[in-house]
PDB file of C-alpha atoms in Angstrom:
ATOM      1  CA  MET A   1       0.233   0.104  -0.177  1.00  0.00           C
ATOM      2  CA  LYS A   2       1.257   3.483  -0.717  1.00  0.00           C
ATOM      3  CA  GLU A   3       2.035   6.203   1.859  1.00  0.00           C
ATOM      4  CA  GLY A   4      -0.490   8.305   0.699  1.00  0.00           C
ATOM      5  CA  ASP A   5      -3.162   5.606   0.876  1.00  0.00           C
ATOM      6  CA  ILE A   6      -2.042   5.395   4.684  1.00  0.00           C
ATOM      7  CA  ALA A   7      -2.761   8.867   5.493  1.00  0.00           C
ATOM      8  CA  VAL A   8      -5.980   9.046   3.419  1.00  0.00           C
ATOM      9  CA  ARG A   9      -7.293   5.771   5.442  1.00  0.00           C
ATOM     10  CA  TYR A  10      -6.313   7.110   8.738  1.00  0.00           C
ATOM     11  CA  PHE A  11      -7.786  10.911   7.781  1.00  0.00           C
ATOM     12  CA  ARG A  12     -11.419   8.818   6.808  1.00  0.00           C
ATOM     13  CA  ARG A  13     -10.963   6.693  10.115  1.00  0.00           C
ATOM     14  CA  PHE A  14     -11.006   9.928  12.045  1.00  0.00           C
ATOM     15  CA  ALA A  15     -13.807  11.148  10.426  1.00  0.00           C
ATOM     16  CA  ALA A  16     -15.832   8.184  10.933  1.00  0.00           C
ATOM     17  CA  ILE A  17     -14.871   7.930  14.749  1.00  0.00           C
ATOM     18  CA  CYS A  18     -14.649  11.617  15.856  1.00  0.00           C
ATOM     19  CA  PRO A  19     -17.230  13.547  13.528  1.00  0.00           C
ATOM     20  CA  ASP A  20     -17.658  15.912  16.386  1.00  0.00           C
ATOM     21  CA  ASP A  21     -13.941  16.628  16.475  1.00  0.00           C
ATOM     22  CA  GLU A  22     -14.240  20.282  16.928  1.00  0.00           C
ATOM     23  CA  ARG A  23     -17.194  20.422  19.405  1.00  0.00           C
ATOM     24  CA  ILE A  24     -15.577  17.975  21.939  1.00  0.00           C
ATOM     25  CA  SER A  25     -12.802  18.529  24.673  1.00  0.00           C
ATOM     26  CA  TYR A  26      -9.035  17.373  23.290  1.00  0.00           C
ATOM     27  CA  PHE A  27      -8.925  15.023  26.411  1.00  0.00           C
ATOM     28  CA  SER A  28     -12.524  13.518  25.678  1.00  0.00           C
ATOM     29  CA  LEU A  29     -11.119  13.242  22.196  1.00  0.00           C
ATOM     30  CA  CYS A  30      -8.014  11.342  23.575  1.00  0.00           C
ATOM     31  CA  ASP A  31     -10.168   8.962  25.666  1.00  0.00           C
ATOM     32  CA  ARG A  32     -12.370   8.206  22.380  1.00  0.00           C
ATOM     33  CA  LEU A  33      -9.478   7.586  20.576  1.00  0.00           C
ATOM     34  CA  ARG A  34      -8.062   5.170  23.257  1.00  0.00           C
ATOM     35  CA  GLY A  35     -11.467   3.432  23.585  1.00  0.00           C
ATOM     36  CA  ALA A  36     -11.650   2.633  19.530  1.00  0.00           C
ATOM     37  CA  CYS A  37      -8.028   1.468  19.253  1.00  0.00           C
ATOM     38  CA  ARG A  38      -6.438  -1.874  19.758  1.00  0.00           C
ATOM     39  CA  THR A  39      -3.088  -0.312  20.146  1.00  0.00           C
ATOM     40  CA  GLU A  40      -1.638   3.106  21.629  1.00  0.00           C
ATOM     41  CA  ALA A  41       0.218   3.157  18.378  1.00  0.00           C
ATOM     42  CA  ALA A  42      -3.115   3.552  16.400  1.00  0.00           C
ATOM     43  CA  ALA A  43      -4.595   5.922  18.349  1.00  0.00           C
ATOM     44  CA  LEU A  44      -1.743   7.873  18.115  1.00  0.00           C
ATOM     45  CA  ARG A  45      -2.212   7.893  14.352  1.00  0.00           C
ATOM     46  CA  LEU A  46      -5.639   8.599  14.560  1.00  0.00           C
ATOM     47  CA  LEU A  47      -4.490  11.780  17.362  1.00  0.00           C
ATOM     48  CA  ALA A  48      -2.020  13.086  14.824  1.00  0.00           C
ATOM     49  CA  VAL A  49      -4.898  13.662  12.103  1.00  0.00           C
ATOM     50  CA  LYS A  50      -6.113  15.923  15.101  1.00  0.00           C
ATOM     51  CA  ASP A  51      -2.881  17.748  15.379  1.00  0.00           C
ATOM     52  CA  THR A  52      -2.587  18.072  11.653  1.00  0.00           C
ATOM     53  CA  LEU A  53      -5.511  19.748  11.001  1.00  0.00           C
ATOM     54  CA  GLN A  54      -5.078  22.144  14.090  1.00  0.00           C
ATOM     55  CA  TYR A  55      -1.346  23.065  13.158  1.00  0.00           C
ATOM     56  CA  LEU A  56      -2.317  23.668   9.359  1.00  0.00           C
ATOM     57  CA  GLU A  57      -5.135  26.137  10.969  1.00  0.00           C
ATOM     58  CA  ALA A  58      -3.026  27.511  13.268  1.00  0.00           C
ATOM     59  CA  THR A  59       0.163  28.348  10.815  1.00  0.00           C
ATOM     60  CA  GLY A  60      -2.377  29.857   8.406  1.00  0.00           C
ATOM     61  CA  SER A  61      -2.810  26.848   6.161  1.00  0.00           C
ATOM     62  CA  SER A  62      -6.968  26.714   6.672  1.00  0.00           C
ATOM     63  CA  ASP A  63      -7.224  26.301   3.154  1.00  0.00           C
ATOM     64  CA  ALA A  64      -5.188  22.746   3.328  1.00  0.00           C
ATOM     65  CA  ALA A  65      -7.066  21.724   6.495  1.00  0.00           C
ATOM     66  CA  GLU A  66     -10.749  22.562   4.671  1.00  0.00           C
ATOM     67  CA  ALA A  67      -9.585  20.464   1.445  1.00  0.00           C
ATOM     68  CA  VAL A  68      -8.600  17.348   3.891  1.00  0.00           C
ATOM     69  CA  ARG A  69     -12.117  17.450   5.720  1.00  0.00           C
ATOM     70  CA  ALA A  70     -13.916  18.100   2.155  1.00  0.00           C
ATOM     71  CA  VAL A  71     -11.785  15.901   0.043  1.00  0.00           C
ATOM     72  CA  TYR A  72     -11.222  13.114   2.503  1.00  0.00           C
ATOM     73  CA  MET A  73     -13.012  13.569   5.549  1.00  0.00           C
ATOM     74  CA  ALA A  74     -16.677  13.753   3.975  1.00  0.00           C
ATOM     75  CA  ASP A  75     -19.420  11.628   4.434  1.00  0.00           C
ATOM     76  CA  GLY A  76     -18.264  10.677   7.880  1.00  0.00           C
ATOM     77  CA  GLY A  77     -15.399   8.911   6.337  1.00  0.00           C
ATOM     78  CA  ARG A  78     -17.341   6.468   4.165  1.00  0.00           C
ATOM     79  CA  ALA A  79     -15.141   4.753   1.570  1.00  0.00           C
ATOM     80  CA  PRO A  80     -15.377   6.900  -1.963  1.00  0.00           C
ATOM     81  CA  GLY A  81     -16.721   5.810  -4.930  1.00  0.00           C
ATOM     82  CA  LYS A  82     -14.899   5.453  -8.235  1.00  0.00           C
ATOM     83  CA  SER A  83     -13.496   9.487  -9.436  1.00  0.00           C
ATOM     84  CA  GLU A  84     -15.281  10.750  -6.159  1.00  0.00           C
ATOM     85  CA  ILE A  85     -11.731  11.993  -4.773  1.00  0.00           C
ATOM     86  CA  SER A  86     -11.671  13.946  -8.011  1.00  0.00           C
ATOM     87  CA  CYS A  87     -14.862  15.141  -8.027  1.00  0.00           C
ATOM     88  CA  ARG A  88     -14.174  16.238  -4.127  1.00  0.00           C
ATOM     89  CA  VAL A  89     -11.215  18.239  -5.348  1.00  0.00           C
ATOM     90  CA  ARG A  90     -12.777  20.041  -8.116  1.00  0.00           C
ATOM     91  CA  ARG A  91     -15.916  21.060  -6.323  1.00  0.00           C
ATOM     92  CA  PHE A  92     -13.596  22.427  -3.615  1.00  0.00           C
ATOM     93  CA  ALA A  93     -11.280  23.980  -6.066  1.00  0.00           C
ATOM     94  CA  MET A  94     -14.230  25.987  -7.645  1.00  0.00           C
ATOM     95  CA  SER A  95     -15.633  27.044  -4.327  1.00  0.00           C
ATOM     96  CA  HIS A  96     -12.475  28.359  -2.961  1.00  0.00           C
ATOM     97  CA  ASN A  97     -11.336  30.221  -6.471  1.00  0.00           C
ATOM     98  CA  MET A  98      -8.282  27.662  -6.798  1.00  0.00           C
ATOM     99  CA  ASP A  99      -6.721  25.248  -9.539  1.00  0.00           C
ATOM    100  CA  ASP A 100      -6.942  21.479  -9.165  1.00  0.00           C
ATOM    101  CA  ARG A 101      -3.254  21.467  -8.938  1.00  0.00           C
ATOM    102  CA  THR A 102      -3.432  23.813  -5.942  1.00  0.00           C
ATOM    103  CA  VAL A 103      -5.724  21.311  -3.532  1.00  0.00           C
ATOM    104  CA  TRP A 104      -3.588  18.586  -4.618  1.00  0.00           C
ATOM    105  CA  ARG A 105      -0.840  20.300  -3.116  1.00  0.00           C
ATOM    106  CA  ARG A 106      -2.505  21.665  -0.100  1.00  0.00           C
ATOM    107  CA  LEU A 107      -3.349  17.786   0.099  1.00  0.00           C
ATOM    108  CA  SER A 108       0.152  16.384  -0.418  1.00  0.00           C
ATOM    109  CA  GLU A 109       0.950  19.247   2.171  1.00  0.00           C
ATOM    110  CA  ALA A 110      -1.323  17.900   4.613  1.00  0.00           C
ATOM    111  CA  LYS A 111      -0.253  14.319   4.031  1.00  0.00           C
ATOM    112  CA  SER A 112       3.498  15.020   4.747  1.00  0.00           C
ATOM    113  CA  LEU A 113       2.938  17.033   7.812  1.00  0.00           C
ATOM    114  CA  TYR A 114       0.839  13.981   9.074  1.00  0.00           C
ATOM    115  CA  TYR A 115       3.899  11.507   8.556  1.00  0.00           C
ATOM    116  CA  SER A 116       6.350  14.085  10.378  1.00  0.00           C
ATOM    117  CA  LEU A 117       4.280  14.241  13.330  1.00  0.00           C
ATOM    118  CA  ILE A 118       3.631  10.182  13.209  1.00  0.00           C
ATOM    119  CA  VAL A 119       7.559  10.157  13.440  1.00  0.00           C
ATOM    120  CA  SER A 120       7.639  12.835  15.982  1.00  0.00           C
ATOM    121  CA  TYR A 121       5.375  10.429  17.773  1.00  0.00           C
ATOM    122  CA  GLY A 122       7.917   7.738  17.707  1.00  0.00           C
ATOM    123  CA  GLY A 123       5.676   5.772  15.365  1.00  0.00           C
ATOM    124  CA  LYS A 124       6.346   4.505  11.939  1.00  0.00           C
ATOM    125  CA  CYS A 125       4.011   5.315   9.249  1.00  0.00           C
ATOM    126  CA  GLN A 126       2.790   1.799   8.528  1.00  0.00           C
TER     127      GLN A 126
END
């Protein structure tokens, strides 16, 4: 499996487990993730999703965080159908006056930040 697919899988899983992540406290979120995962490493990978989104918003890259939510986390983490990701990218690009390639770059930035957080937590990108 490609690395990009791993990040997308965790973005979608986070959306399924925590659709209300913006309304609950960080500690409640940690408890929910710990209860939903078999291992602490899996819970940390999911927590890295939240930290990635918060970091992007705090550093002025809110477009990247919005793109991740609109493209990968839409429909509560449901698996997208054929060409659905591309359609979501186009829709997001049109609604934010961007080019499709810019949206793909923003998504790539979010994924690389996610991987750097995983490594800083002491985990592997698996």
